[in-house]
Coordinates of C-alpha atoms in Angstrom, one line a residue:
Chain Y
M181 CA -36.6 -65.8 -35.4
I182 CA -36.7 -63.9 -38.6
E183 CA -36.7 -60.1 -38.6
A184 CA -37.1 -58.1 -41.8
A185 CA -36.8 -54.3 -41.8
E186 CA -37.5 -52.2 -44.8
L187 CA -36.3 -54.9 -47.2
T188 CA -36.2 -53.6 -50.7
K189 CA -34.9 -55.2 -53.9
D190 CA -34.5 -53.6 -57.3
F191 CA -33.8 -55.4 -60.6
G192 CA -32.5 -52.6 -62.7
S193 CA -35.3 -50.1 -62.9
L194 CA -37.9 -52.6 -61.6
R195 CA -38.6 -52.5 -57.9
A196 CA -39.6 -56.1 -57.0
V197 CA -39.9 -55.7 -53.3
E198 CA -40.4 -52.4 -51.4
S199 CA -39.9 -51.7 -47.7
V200 CA -41.0 -55.1 -46.5
S201 CA -40.9 -55.4 -42.7
F202 CA -42.1 -58.3 -40.5
E203 CA -41.2 -60.6 -37.7
C204 CA -41.5 -64.4 -37.6
K205 CA -41.2 -66.0 -34.3
P206 CA -40.1 -69.5 -33.3
G207 CA -42.9 -72.0 -33.1
E208 CA -45.2 -70.1 -35.5
I209 CA -46.0 -70.5 -39.1
F210 CA -45.7 -67.1 -40.7
G211 CA -47.4 -67.0 -44.1
L212 CA -46.5 -64.7 -47.0
L213 CA -49.6 -64.7 -49.2
G214 CA -49.8 -63.0 -52.6
P215 CA -50.5 -63.5 -56.3
N216 CA -47.8 -64.6 -58.7
G217 CA -45.1 -61.9 -59.2
A218 CA -46.1 -60.2 -55.9
G219 CA -42.5 -60.4 -54.5
K220 CA -42.8 -63.5 -52.3
T221 CA -39.9 -65.5 -53.8
T222 CA -37.7 -62.4 -54.0
T223 CA -38.3 -61.7 -50.3
L224 CA -37.5 -65.3 -49.5
R225 CA -34.4 -65.2 -51.6
M226 CA -33.1 -62.2 -49.7
I227 CA -33.7 -63.9 -46.4
S228 CA -32.0 -67.1 -47.6
T229 CA -29.0 -64.9 -48.7
V230 CA -29.3 -65.9 -52.3
L231 CA -30.1 -62.3 -53.3
Q232 CA -28.6 -59.2 -51.8
P233 CA -31.1 -56.6 -50.6
T234 CA -30.9 -53.2 -52.4
R235 CA -31.9 -51.6 -49.1
G236 CA -33.0 -52.6 -45.7
T237 CA -31.9 -55.5 -43.5
A238 CA -33.0 -58.9 -42.5
R239 CA -31.8 -61.0 -39.6
V240 CA -32.2 -64.8 -39.1
L241 CA -31.6 -66.0 -35.5
G242 CA -29.8 -62.7 -35.0
F243 CA -27.5 -63.1 -37.9
D244 CA -27.5 -60.4 -40.6
V245 CA -28.2 -61.8 -44.1
Q246 CA -25.5 -59.7 -45.6
R247 CA -22.7 -59.7 -43.0
D248 CA -23.2 -63.2 -41.6
A249 CA -24.5 -64.9 -44.8
R250 CA -22.7 -68.2 -44.1
K251 CA -24.1 -68.5 -40.6
V252 CA -27.6 -67.7 -41.9
R253 CA -27.3 -70.5 -44.5
A254 CA -26.0 -72.9 -41.9
N255 CA -29.2 -72.4 -39.9
I256 CA -31.9 -72.4 -42.6
G257 CA -33.7 -75.2 -44.5
V258 CA -35.4 -74.3 -47.8
L259 CA -38.1 -76.3 -49.5
S260 CA -39.8 -75.2 -52.7
G261 CA -42.5 -76.8 -54.9
E262 CA -40.2 -76.9 -57.9
T263 CA -38.4 -80.0 -56.7
G264 CA -34.8 -79.6 -57.8
L265 CA -32.8 -82.8 -57.3
Y266 CA -29.9 -84.4 -59.1
G267 CA -31.5 -87.2 -61.2
R268 CA -28.4 -89.3 -61.6
L269 CA -27.8 -89.5 -57.8
T270 CA -29.6 -91.6 -55.3
P271 CA -31.7 -90.1 -52.5
F272 CA -28.9 -91.0 -50.0
E273 CA -26.2 -89.4 -52.1
I274 CA -28.2 -86.2 -52.4
V275 CA -28.9 -86.0 -48.7
A276 CA -25.2 -86.9 -47.9
Y277 CA -24.0 -84.2 -50.4
Y278 CA -25.9 -81.4 -48.5
G279 CA -24.8 -82.9 -45.2
R280 CA -21.2 -82.7 -46.2
L281 CA -21.7 -79.1 -47.5
H282 CA -23.0 -78.3 -44.0
G283 CA -19.8 -79.8 -42.5
I284 CA -21.4 -82.8 -41.0
D285 CA -19.2 -85.9 -40.5
R286 CA -19.9 -89.1 -42.3
E287 CA -21.1 -91.1 -39.3
T288 CA -23.6 -88.4 -38.3
I289 CA -24.9 -88.2 -41.9
E290 CA -25.4 -91.9 -42.1
H291 CA -27.3 -91.9 -38.8
R292 CA -29.4 -88.9 -39.5
A293 CA -30.2 -90.0 -43.1
D294 CA -31.4 -93.4 -41.7
Q295 CA -33.7 -91.5 -39.3
L296 CA -35.1 -89.2 -42.0
F297 CA -35.6 -92.0 -44.5
K298 CA -37.5 -94.0 -41.9
M299 CA -39.6 -91.0 -40.9
L300 CA -40.4 -90.2 -44.5
E301 CA -40.8 -93.8 -45.6
L302 CA -38.0 -93.5 -48.1
E303 CA -36.0 -96.6 -47.0
Q304 CA -37.0 -98.6 -50.1
V305 CA -35.8 -96.0 -52.5
R306 CA -32.6 -95.0 -50.6
D307 CA -30.2 -96.3 -53.3
R308 CA -32.3 -95.9 -56.4
Q309 CA -31.6 -93.2 -59.0
T310 CA -33.7 -90.2 -58.2
E311 CA -34.8 -89.5 -61.8
N312 CA -36.9 -92.7 -61.6
L313 CA -38.9 -91.7 -58.6
S314 CA -42.5 -90.2 -58.5
K315 CA -42.9 -86.5 -57.9
G316 CA -44.3 -87.1 -54.4
T317 CA -41.3 -89.3 -53.5
K318 CA -39.0 -86.7 -54.9
Q319 CA -40.6 -84.1 -52.7
K320 CA -40.0 -86.4 -49.7
V321 CA -36.3 -86.6 -50.7
A322 CA -36.2 -82.8 -50.9
I323 CA -37.6 -82.7 -47.4
A324 CA -35.0 -85.1 -46.2
Q325 CA -32.3 -83.0 -47.9
S326 CA -33.5 -79.8 -46.2
L327 CA -33.6 -81.5 -42.8
I328 CA -30.2 -83.1 -42.8
H329 CA -28.5 -80.3 -40.9
D330 CA -31.5 -79.9 -38.5
P331 CA -32.1 -76.3 -39.3
K332 CA -33.8 -74.0 -36.7
V333 CA -35.5 -71.9 -39.4
F334 CA -37.5 -73.2 -42.4
L335 CA -38.4 -71.3 -45.5
F336 CA -41.1 -72.8 -47.7
D337 CA -41.7 -71.4 -51.2
E338 CA -45.0 -72.8 -52.7
P339 CA -43.9 -76.2 -51.4
T340 CA -47.0 -78.1 -52.6
S341 CA -47.2 -76.6 -56.1
G342 CA -47.8 -79.4 -58.6
L343 CA -48.1 -82.1 -56.0
D344 CA -51.1 -84.5 -55.7
V345 CA -53.3 -84.5 -52.6
M346 CA -51.3 -87.2 -50.8
A347 CA -47.9 -85.7 -51.5
A348 CA -49.2 -82.2 -50.5
R349 CA -50.5 -83.7 -47.2
T350 CA -47.0 -85.1 -46.5
V351 CA -45.6 -81.6 -46.9
H352 CA -48.3 -80.1 -44.7
D353 CA -47.7 -82.7 -42.0
F354 CA -44.0 -81.9 -42.2
V355 CA -44.6 -78.2 -41.8
F356 CA -46.8 -78.8 -38.7
R357 CA -44.2 -81.1 -37.3
C358 CA -41.6 -78.3 -37.7
R359 CA -43.9 -76.0 -35.7
Q360 CA -44.3 -78.6 -33.0
E361 CA -40.6 -78.8 -32.7
G362 CA -40.4 -75.1 -32.2
R363 CA -38.7 -74.1 -35.5
T364 CA -39.3 -70.8 -37.1
I365 CA -41.3 -71.2 -40.2
M366 CA -42.0 -68.9 -43.1
F367 CA -44.5 -70.2 -45.6
C368 CA -45.0 -68.5 -49.0
T369 CA -48.1 -69.4 -51.0
H370 CA -50.6 -68.0 -53.4
V371 CA -53.2 -70.6 -52.4
M372 CA -55.7 -69.0 -50.0
S373 CA -57.0 -72.2 -48.5
E374 CA -53.5 -73.4 -47.8
A375 CA -52.6 -70.1 -46.0
E376 CA -55.8 -70.3 -44.0
K377 CA -55.1 -73.9 -43.0
M378 CA -51.4 -73.6 -42.3
C379 CA -50.5 -70.2 -41.0
D380 CA -50.7 -68.6 -37.6
R381 CA -50.1 -65.2 -38.9
I382 CA -50.3 -64.0 -42.5
A383 CA -48.8 -61.1 -44.5
I384 CA -50.6 -60.3 -47.7
I385 CA -48.0 -59.0 -50.2
D386 CA -48.9 -57.4 -53.5
K387 CA -46.8 -55.5 -56.0
G388 CA -43.7 -55.9 -53.7
R389 CA -45.4 -54.3 -50.6
I390 CA -46.9 -55.8 -47.6
A391 CA -50.5 -54.6 -47.6
I392 CA -51.7 -56.1 -44.3
V393 CA -50.3 -58.4 -41.6
G394 CA -51.8 -60.2 -38.7
S395 CA -53.7 -63.4 -37.7
K396 CA -56.5 -64.6 -39.8
E397 CA -59.0 -63.1 -37.3
E398 CA -57.1 -59.8 -37.2
I399 CA -57.1 -59.5 -41.0
L400 CA -60.8 -60.3 -41.3
D401 CA -61.5 -57.7 -38.6
Q402 CA -59.4 -55.0 -40.3
T403 CA -60.9 -55.6 -43.7
N404 CA -64.5 -56.3 -42.6
A405 CA -64.4 -59.5 -44.6
S406 CA -66.0 -62.9 -43.9
S407 CA -63.3 -65.0 -45.4
L408 CA -59.6 -64.7 -46.1
E409 CA -60.4 -64.8 -49.8
E410 CA -62.7 -61.8 -49.4
A411 CA -60.1 -60.0 -47.4
F412 CA -57.4 -60.8 -49.9
L413 CA -59.5 -59.5 -52.8
A414 CA -60.4 -56.4 -50.7
V415 CA -56.7 -55.7 -50.0
V416 CA -55.4 -56.5 -53.5
G417 CA -58.4 -55.0 -55.3
R418 CA -58.1 -51.8 -53.2
R419 CA -54.5 -51.5 -54.1
A420 CA -55.2 -52.2 -57.8
E421 CA -57.6 -49.2 -57.8
Chain O
M16 CA -11.3 -76.3 -49.1
G17 CA -13.7 -78.9 -47.7
A18 CA -16.6 -77.5 -49.7
I19 CA -14.6 -77.3 -52.9
I20 CA -13.8 -81.0 -52.6
T21 CA -17.4 -81.9 -51.7
V22 CA -18.7 -80.1 -54.8
Y23 CA -16.0 -81.6 -56.9
L24 CA -16.7 -85.1 -55.8
K25 CA -20.4 -84.7 -56.3
E26 CA -19.9 -83.3 -59.8
M27 CA -17.5 -86.1 -60.7
L28 CA -20.0 -88.8 -59.5
D29 CA -22.7 -87.1 -61.5
T30 CA -20.4 -86.9 -64.6
V31 CA -19.4 -90.6 -64.6
R32 CA -23.1 -91.5 -64.5
D33 CA -23.8 -89.2 -67.5
R34 CA -23.6 -91.2 -70.8
R35 CA -23.3 -88.0 -72.9
T36 CA -20.2 -86.9 -71.0
L37 CA -18.7 -90.4 -71.1
L38 CA -19.2 -90.5 -74.8
V39 CA -17.4 -87.3 -75.4
M40 CA -14.7 -87.8 -72.7
V41 CA -13.8 -91.5 -73.3
L42 CA -15.4 -93.0 -76.4
M43 CA -14.8 -90.2 -78.8
P44 CA -11.0 -90.0 -78.3
L45 CA -10.7 -93.8 -78.1
V46 CA -12.6 -94.3 -81.4
F47 CA -12.0 -91.1 -83.3
M48 CA -8.2 -91.3 -83.1
P49 CA -7.7 -94.8 -84.5
L50 CA -10.3 -94.0 -87.1
L51 CA -8.5 -90.9 -88.2
T52 CA -5.0 -92.3 -88.2
I53 CA -5.6 -95.9 -89.3
G54 CA -9.1 -96.3 -90.4
F55 CA -9.4 -93.6 -93.1
P56 CA -5.9 -94.0 -94.6
M57 CA -6.5 -97.8 -94.7
L58 CA -9.9 -97.4 -96.3
M59 CA -8.5 -94.9 -98.9
D60 CA -5.7 -97.3 -99.7
V61 CA -8.1 -100.2 -100.2
Q62 CA -10.4 -98.1 -102.3
M63 CA -7.5 -96.8 -104.4
A64 CA -6.2 -100.4 -104.9
K65 CA -9.7 -101.5 -105.8
S66 CA -10.1 -98.7 -108.3
E67 CA -6.8 -99.4 -109.9
Q68 CA -7.5 -103.1 -110.2
K69 CA -10.8 -102.5 -111.8
V70 CA -10.7 -102.5 -115.6
S71 CA -11.3 -99.0 -116.9
V72 CA -13.1 -98.6 -120.2
V73 CA -11.1 -96.1 -122.3
G74 CA -12.7 -94.4 -125.3
V75 CA -10.7 -93.6 -128.5
V76 CA -11.6 -91.1 -131.2
G77 CA -9.4 -91.1 -134.3
E78 CA -8.0 -94.6 -133.9
D79 CA -7.2 -94.7 -137.7
N80 CA -4.8 -91.8 -137.2
S81 CA -2.3 -93.9 -135.3
P82 CA -2.3 -97.7 -135.8
K83 CA 1.0 -97.7 -133.8
L84 CA -0.6 -96.2 -130.7
M85 CA -3.6 -98.5 -131.0
S86 CA -1.2 -101.5 -131.2
Y87 CA 0.7 -100.1 -128.1
L88 CA -2.5 -99.6 -126.1
K89 CA -3.7 -103.1 -127.0
R90 CA -0.4 -104.6 -125.9
G91 CA -0.5 -102.8 -122.6
A92 CA -4.3 -103.0 -121.9
N93 CA -4.2 -106.1 -119.8
Y94 CA -1.2 -105.0 -117.7
S95 CA -2.7 -101.5 -117.2
R96 CA -6.2 -102.8 -116.5
I97 CA -7.9 -100.9 -119.3
A98 CA -10.3 -101.9 -122.1
I99 CA -10.5 -99.9 -125.4
E100 CA -13.7 -98.8 -126.9
V101 CA -13.9 -96.8 -130.1
V102 CA -16.5 -94.0 -129.8
D103 CA -17.6 -91.0 -131.9
N104 CA -17.9 -88.4 -129.2
L105 CA -15.8 -88.6 -126.0
T106 CA -17.6 -86.0 -124.0
A107 CA -20.9 -87.7 -124.5
A108 CA -19.5 -91.2 -123.9
I109 CA -18.0 -90.1 -120.6
D110 CA -21.1 -88.3 -119.6
D111 CA -23.3 -91.3 -120.4
G112 CA -20.9 -93.6 -118.5
I113 CA -20.0 -95.7 -121.6
V114 CA -16.3 -95.0 -121.0
K115 CA -14.5 -93.5 -117.9
A116 CA -12.0 -91.4 -119.9
G117 CA -10.6 -91.3 -123.4
I118 CA -8.1 -90.0 -126.0
A119 CA -8.6 -88.1 -129.2
V120 CA -5.7 -88.7 -131.7
S121 CA -4.9 -85.9 -134.1
K122 CA -5.1 -86.4 -137.9
N123 CA -2.2 -88.2 -139.6
F124 CA -0.6 -88.7 -136.2
D125 CA 1.7 -91.6 -137.3
A126 CA 2.7 -89.8 -140.5
S127 CA 3.4 -86.6 -138.7
V128 CA 5.6 -88.3 -136.0
A129 CA 7.5 -90.3 -138.7
L130 CA 8.4 -87.0 -140.3
G131 CA 9.8 -85.8 -137.0
N132 CA 7.0 -83.4 -136.3
V133 CA 4.8 -83.2 -133.1
G134 CA 1.6 -85.2 -133.0
N135 CA -1.2 -84.4 -130.6
I136 CA -3.2 -86.7 -128.2
S137 CA -5.8 -85.1 -125.9
I138 CA -7.0 -86.9 -122.8
Y139 CA -10.6 -86.5 -121.9
Y140 CA -11.8 -87.1 -118.4
D141 CA -14.2 -85.9 -115.7
S142 CA -12.3 -84.3 -112.8
T143 CA -15.3 -84.7 -110.5
N144 CA -15.3 -88.5 -110.9
L145 CA -12.7 -90.6 -109.1
A146 CA -13.0 -93.5 -111.5
S147 CA -12.5 -91.2 -114.4
Q148 CA -9.4 -89.7 -112.7
T149 CA -8.0 -93.3 -112.2
A150 CA -8.7 -94.1 -115.9
R151 CA -6.9 -90.8 -116.9
D152 CA -3.9 -91.8 -114.8
K153 CA -3.7 -95.2 -116.5
I154 CA -3.9 -93.6 -120.0
Y155 CA -1.2 -91.0 -119.0
S156 CA 1.1 -93.8 -117.8
L157 CA 0.6 -95.8 -121.1
L158 CA 1.2 -92.6 -123.2
Q159 CA 4.4 -92.0 -121.3
G160 CA 5.6 -95.5 -122.3
F161 CA 4.5 -94.9 -125.9
R162 CA 6.4 -91.5 -125.9
L163 CA 9.6 -93.2 -124.7
E164 CA 9.3 -95.9 -127.3
L165 CA 9.0 -93.2 -130.1
V166 CA 11.9 -91.3 -128.7
A167 CA 14.1 -94.4 -128.6
Q168 CA 13.1 -95.1 -132.2
R169 CA 14.1 -91.6 -133.3
L170 CA 17.4 -91.7 -131.4
N171 CA 18.2 -95.2 -132.9
A172 CA 17.4 -93.8 -136.4
S173 CA 20.0 -91.0 -135.7
G174 CA 22.6 -93.5 -134.5
L175 CA 22.3 -92.4 -130.8
N176 CA 21.7 -94.5 -127.7
V177 CA 18.7 -93.7 -125.5
S178 CA 21.1 -93.3 -122.5
I179 CA 22.0 -89.9 -123.9
L180 CA 18.9 -88.6 -122.3
S181 CA 20.2 -89.5 -118.8
P182 CA 23.6 -87.7 -118.3
F183 CA 23.4 -88.1 -114.5
E184 CA 21.3 -89.8 -111.8
S185 CA 20.1 -88.1 -108.7
G186 CA 19.1 -89.4 -105.3
E187 CA 18.0 -88.0 -102.0
V188 CA 19.3 -88.3 -98.4
D189 CA 16.9 -87.6 -95.6
I190 CA 18.8 -86.3 -92.6
S191 CA 15.9 -86.6 -90.2
T192 CA 16.1 -89.4 -87.5
E193 CA 13.5 -92.1 -87.2
Q194 CA 12.2 -90.4 -84.0
E195 CA 11.9 -87.0 -85.7
R196 CA 9.9 -88.6 -88.5
G197 CA 7.7 -90.3 -85.9
G198 CA 7.3 -86.9 -84.1
F199 CA 6.5 -85.2 -87.4
F200 CA 3.8 -87.7 -88.1
L201 CA 2.3 -87.2 -84.7
G202 CA 2.8 -83.4 -85.0
L203 CA 0.5 -83.3 -88.1
M204 CA -2.6 -84.0 -86.1
L205 CA -2.0 -84.4 -82.4
P206 CA -1.7 -80.7 -81.5
M207 CA -5.1 -80.0 -83.1
M208 CA -6.6 -83.0 -81.4
L209 CA -5.2 -82.2 -78.0
G210 CA -6.5 -78.7 -78.3
M211 CA -9.9 -80.0 -79.5
F212 CA -10.3 -82.5 -76.6
A213 CA -9.1 -80.0 -74.0
A214 CA -12.0 -77.8 -75.2
V215 CA -14.7 -80.4 -76.2
G216 CA -13.9 -83.0 -73.6
G217 CA -15.2 -80.9 -70.7
M218 CA -17.9 -79.1 -72.6
Y219 CA -20.8 -81.2 -71.6
T220 CA -19.7 -81.2 -67.9
A221 CA -19.4 -77.4 -68.1
I222 CA -22.9 -77.2 -69.4
D223 CA -24.3 -79.7 -66.9
V224 CA -22.7 -78.0 -63.8
T225 CA -24.0 -74.5 -64.8
A226 CA -27.0 -74.3 -67.1
G227 CA -28.0 -77.9 -66.3
E228 CA -28.1 -77.0 -62.6
K229 CA -30.3 -74.0 -63.4
E230 CA -32.6 -76.2 -65.6
R231 CA -33.0 -78.8 -62.9
K232 CA -33.7 -76.1 -60.3
T233 CA -30.9 -77.3 -58.1
L234 CA -28.8 -74.2 -58.2
E235 CA -30.8 -72.3 -55.6
R236 CA -30.6 -75.1 -53.2
L237 CA -26.9 -75.2 -53.6
L238 CA -26.6 -71.5 -53.1
V239 CA -28.4 -71.7 -49.7
A240 CA -25.8 -74.3 -48.5
P241 CA -23.1 -72.8 -46.3
A242 CA -20.4 -72.8 -49.0
S243 CA -19.2 -69.6 -50.6
R244 CA -19.8 -69.1 -54.3
L245 CA -16.1 -69.1 -54.9
E246 CA -15.9 -72.6 -53.3
I247 CA -18.9 -73.8 -55.4
V248 CA -17.5 -72.5 -58.7
M249 CA -14.1 -73.8 -57.9
G250 CA -15.5 -77.3 -57.2
K251 CA -17.4 -77.2 -60.5
F252 CA -14.4 -75.9 -62.4
L253 CA -12.2 -78.7 -61.0
A254 CA -14.7 -81.3 -62.2
V255 CA -14.8 -79.8 -65.7
F256 CA -11.0 -79.5 -65.8
T257 CA -10.6 -83.2 -64.7
V258 CA -12.9 -84.4 -67.4
S259 CA -11.0 -82.3 -70.0
M260 CA -7.7 -83.7 -68.8
V261 CA -9.0 -87.3 -68.8
S262 CA -10.1 -86.7 -72.4
V263 CA -6.7 -85.2 -73.3
G264 CA -4.9 -88.1 -71.6
I265 CA -7.1 -90.7 -73.4
S266 CA -6.7 -88.9 -76.8
L267 CA -2.9 -88.7 -76.2
F268 CA -2.7 -92.4 -75.4
S269 CA -5.0 -93.4 -78.2
M270 CA -3.1 -91.2 -80.7
I271 CA 0.3 -92.7 -79.8
V272 CA -1.0 -96.2 -80.0
S273 CA -2.8 -95.4 -83.3
A274 CA 0.4 -93.7 -84.6
I275 CA 2.5 -96.8 -83.8
V276 CA 0.0 -99.2 -85.4
G277 CA -1.0 -96.8 -88.2
G278 CA 2.6 -95.7 -88.9
S279 CA 3.7 -99.3 -89.6
F280 CA 0.8 -99.5 -92.0
L281 CA 1.4 -96.2 -93.7
F282 CA 5.2 -96.6 -93.8
P283 CA 5.7 -100.3 -94.4
E284 CA 9.3 -99.7 -95.5
G285 CA 10.1 -98.5 -91.9
G286 CA 12.3 -95.5 -91.0
F287 CA 9.7 -94.4 -88.6
A288 CA 9.8 -94.6 -84.8
I289 CA 7.4 -93.3 -82.1
R290 CA 9.4 -92.6 -78.9
I291 CA 7.9 -90.2 -76.4
P292 CA 10.4 -89.2 -73.7
A293 CA 9.0 -88.5 -70.2
L294 CA 9.9 -84.8 -70.6
T295 CA 7.7 -84.6 -73.7
V296 CA 4.7 -86.1 -71.9
V297 CA 5.2 -83.7 -69.0
V298 CA 5.4 -80.6 -71.3
V299 CA 2.5 -81.7 -73.4
L300 CA 0.3 -82.5 -70.4
G301 CA 1.3 -79.3 -68.6
M302 CA 0.6 -77.2 -71.6
A303 CA -2.7 -79.0 -72.2
A304 CA -3.6 -78.3 -68.6
L305 CA -3.1 -74.5 -69.0
L306 CA -5.1 -74.7 -72.3
A307 CA -7.9 -76.6 -70.6
I308 CA -8.0 -74.1 -67.7
M309 CA -8.5 -71.3 -70.1
V310 CA -11.1 -73.0 -72.4
N311 CA -13.0 -74.6 -69.5
S312 CA -13.2 -71.2 -67.7
I313 CA -14.6 -69.6 -70.9
E314 CA -17.1 -72.5 -71.2
I315 CA -18.2 -72.1 -67.6
A316 CA -18.6 -68.4 -68.0
V317 CA -20.5 -68.7 -71.2
C318 CA -22.8 -71.5 -70.1
M319 CA -23.6 -69.6 -66.9
F320 CA -25.6 -67.2 -68.9
A321 CA -27.8 -69.9 -70.3
K322 CA -31.1 -70.8 -68.7
S323 CA -31.2 -74.3 -70.1
F324 CA -29.0 -77.1 -71.3
K325 CA -30.0 -76.6 -74.9
E326 CA -29.4 -72.8 -74.7
A327 CA -26.0 -73.5 -73.2
Q328 CA -25.2 -76.0 -76.0
N329 CA -26.1 -73.3 -78.5
Y330 CA -23.6 -70.9 -76.9
A331 CA -20.8 -73.4 -76.0
T332 CA -20.5 -75.1 -79.4
P333 CA -19.7 -72.0 -81.5
V334 CA -17.6 -70.6 -78.7
T335 CA -15.5 -73.8 -78.7
F336 CA -15.1 -73.6 -82.4
V337 CA -14.3 -69.9 -82.3
V338 CA -11.6 -70.6 -79.7
I339 CA -10.1 -73.6 -81.6
L340 CA -10.5 -72.7 -85.3
P341 CA -8.2 -69.7 -85.4
A342 CA -5.5 -71.7 -83.7
V343 CA -5.8 -74.5 -86.2
L344 CA -5.9 -72.2 -89.2
T345 CA -2.8 -70.4 -88.0
M346 CA -1.0 -73.7 -87.6
S347 CA -1.9 -74.8 -91.1
M348 CA -0.9 -71.6 -92.8
P349 CA 1.7 -72.2 -95.5
G350 CA 5.1 -70.8 -94.9
M351 CA 4.4 -70.1 -91.2
E352 CA 7.6 -69.7 -89.2
A353 CA 7.2 -69.8 -85.4
S354 CA 8.7 -66.8 -83.7
L355 CA 8.8 -65.7 -80.0
P356 CA 5.7 -63.4 -80.3
M357 CA 3.6 -66.3 -81.7
Y358 CA 4.2 -68.2 -78.4
A359 CA 2.2 -65.4 -76.7
I360 CA -0.9 -65.9 -78.8
P361 CA -3.6 -67.8 -76.8
L362 CA -4.1 -71.4 -77.9
V363 CA -1.7 -71.0 -80.8
S364 CA 1.1 -71.1 -78.3
G365 CA -0.2 -74.4 -76.9
M366 CA -0.3 -75.9 -80.3
L367 CA 3.2 -74.8 -81.1
V368 CA 4.5 -76.2 -77.9
F369 CA 2.7 -79.5 -78.6
K370 CA 4.4 -79.6 -82.0
D371 CA 7.9 -78.7 -80.6
A372 CA 7.5 -81.3 -77.8
L373 CA 6.6 -84.1 -80.3
L374 CA 9.5 -83.2 -82.5
G375 CA 11.8 -83.1 -79.5
S376 CA 13.0 -79.6 -80.4
F377 CA 12.4 -77.5 -77.4
V378 CA 13.4 -73.9 -77.4
W379 CA 13.1 -73.2 -73.7
R380 CA 12.5 -69.5 -73.9
Y381 CA 9.7 -70.2 -76.3
V382 CA 8.2 -72.7 -73.9
A383 CA 8.6 -70.3 -71.0
M384 CA 6.8 -67.5 -73.0
A385 CA 4.0 -70.0 -73.9
V386 CA 3.6 -71.2 -70.3
A387 CA 3.7 -67.6 -68.8
T388 CA 1.2 -66.1 -71.2
S389 CA -1.1 -69.1 -71.1
A390 CA -1.1 -69.1 -67.3
L391 CA -2.0 -65.5 -67.4
Y392 CA -4.8 -65.9 -69.8
A393 CA -6.1 -69.0 -67.9
A394 CA -6.0 -67.0 -64.6
V395 CA -8.0 -64.1 -66.2
A396 CA -10.5 -66.5 -67.7
L397 CA -11.0 -68.2 -64.3
V398 CA -11.4 -64.9 -62.5
V399 CA -14.0 -63.8 -65.0
A400 CA -15.9 -67.1 -64.5
V401 CA -15.8 -66.8 -60.7
R402 CA -17.0 -63.1 -60.9
L403 CA -19.9 -64.1 -63.2
F404 CA -21.0 -66.8 -60.7
N405 CA -21.3 -64.0 -58.1
R406 CA -23.6 -61.9 -60.3
E407 CA -27.3 -62.2 -59.5
S408 CA -28.2 -61.0 -63.0
V409 CA -26.3 -64.0 -64.4
L410 CA -27.4 -66.6 -61.9
F411 CA -31.1 -65.6 -62.0
R412 CA -31.3 -64.5 -65.7
G413 CA -34.9 -64.9 -66.8
G414 CA -36.2 -65.4 -63.3
G415 CA -33.8 -68.3 -62.5

């Protein structure tokens, strides 16, 4: 469960996120949909404890992101489209590194890494230097890395950005599997079709504020639109005026 | 503590697989030191010998003014490795490369000298040309011989012996020990080199673990792991420090081996010994460690600001030089006498202690001052680096 209440973030005189409140329940995919620079990543960074909120609070599984930051980090997995991996290390070394940072013992890391590599079909590249792998394979390694500590909450930040169709499908399948397993999932994207396909509930965020939140049907109903794209344009366009 | 070790071990694994770091950490001190201490002096020696052995063409203007000089030069030409060429204009002949240097003999030189007057011989050469300088030295040496010959003739004519010019002989006694001479030889370059490798040795690792992590987009993933930022930055710092100290250790070892080999080459007559007592090694490495902590912390703090490896390189390189250069300049100032306050100056103190240690002349209150102040500066630099790592504006500069 993720609960955000009046989350606000200022960077100097710039207000990047303003009074954002929402709830994300276990077993649902909660989408944060918005154009580039709308405040999606900043919101996600506050929830993942990387940034400190200027005002407001957020709780992950009941842990406050400011007071219990370490507990929050121990329970979340983060996957972004900008695959950040250590090129000189092998997939196993990367996964093991994050496992050790989460305090997992060596035996468990070995066992869990074997399971993850099998699931993601990474066994062949387990001990190859990561910099020589394709972008899709790297994203699979990033998935394995984010799963090593079996987090209950997942934060996805544009996870398919820059990926080809097959690699994007792997990520989508992974997100659906997380939902099936009852994990809490927050999914940030600026791609309308992706939000429509993936999310159970969607919050449209623009200029740092949540403009509307609900299921796809509820949003269409509230905006008198026939598609999510139309609804998005109606909400964002109305705010732009 | 566990997270610090985990981050440290990962950074070390990453470092040993990075060719750039290995190049700076291992290869540079291993190759650079012997080159500097043996290679260059040997090369210079060979070049000098070659230049001296080569026949230098020497121009003469006014050869008719001193048949005696011409006869003396011809007699000594083979021994002094010169060939004589009569020219009209010395400046033009040197410029055109016809001769390397030359002499202009004043009018009626022989007649003037015979009357007991002073004759004049001007040596022409090009100070920007090494071959011309060598030819000048050969001419000068020959003219010295010619002068002595004329003096002897004048003294004989007056019924005096040439020994009248040498009423006493002088000699010198060097009171320094072989070990002190060895230490002095090491002390010429080693302090600067140790300072340089303490700074440069870990520079690439400092860039890689900070700006490199930002550029690869791995920093944010690391920040969402359940390790505190203090633990992360300490793990990274320890890796940079280890690399610096390995670099210092290799440069120390390489320098000592080079000094032993190079010393026997540069001082073939002996009287030179390299003996490094265990206490010296302990003091040098301890001081180098404090110096490395300070410089590495500054490097980490500076590189943290950068968004990319290249940007960090642009910051770190001048910072490293700004840190090292004043210390080197202070050390090489003529007439500089080390005093207690100088042992409180950052980096300079380290270099002074290195020098004292190599000479085996410890003044313990000076060492204590250097250690205490360097530890303080190192601690401040480390605290600043840790604080910067906690600042969002630094970690996510330019959108991070």
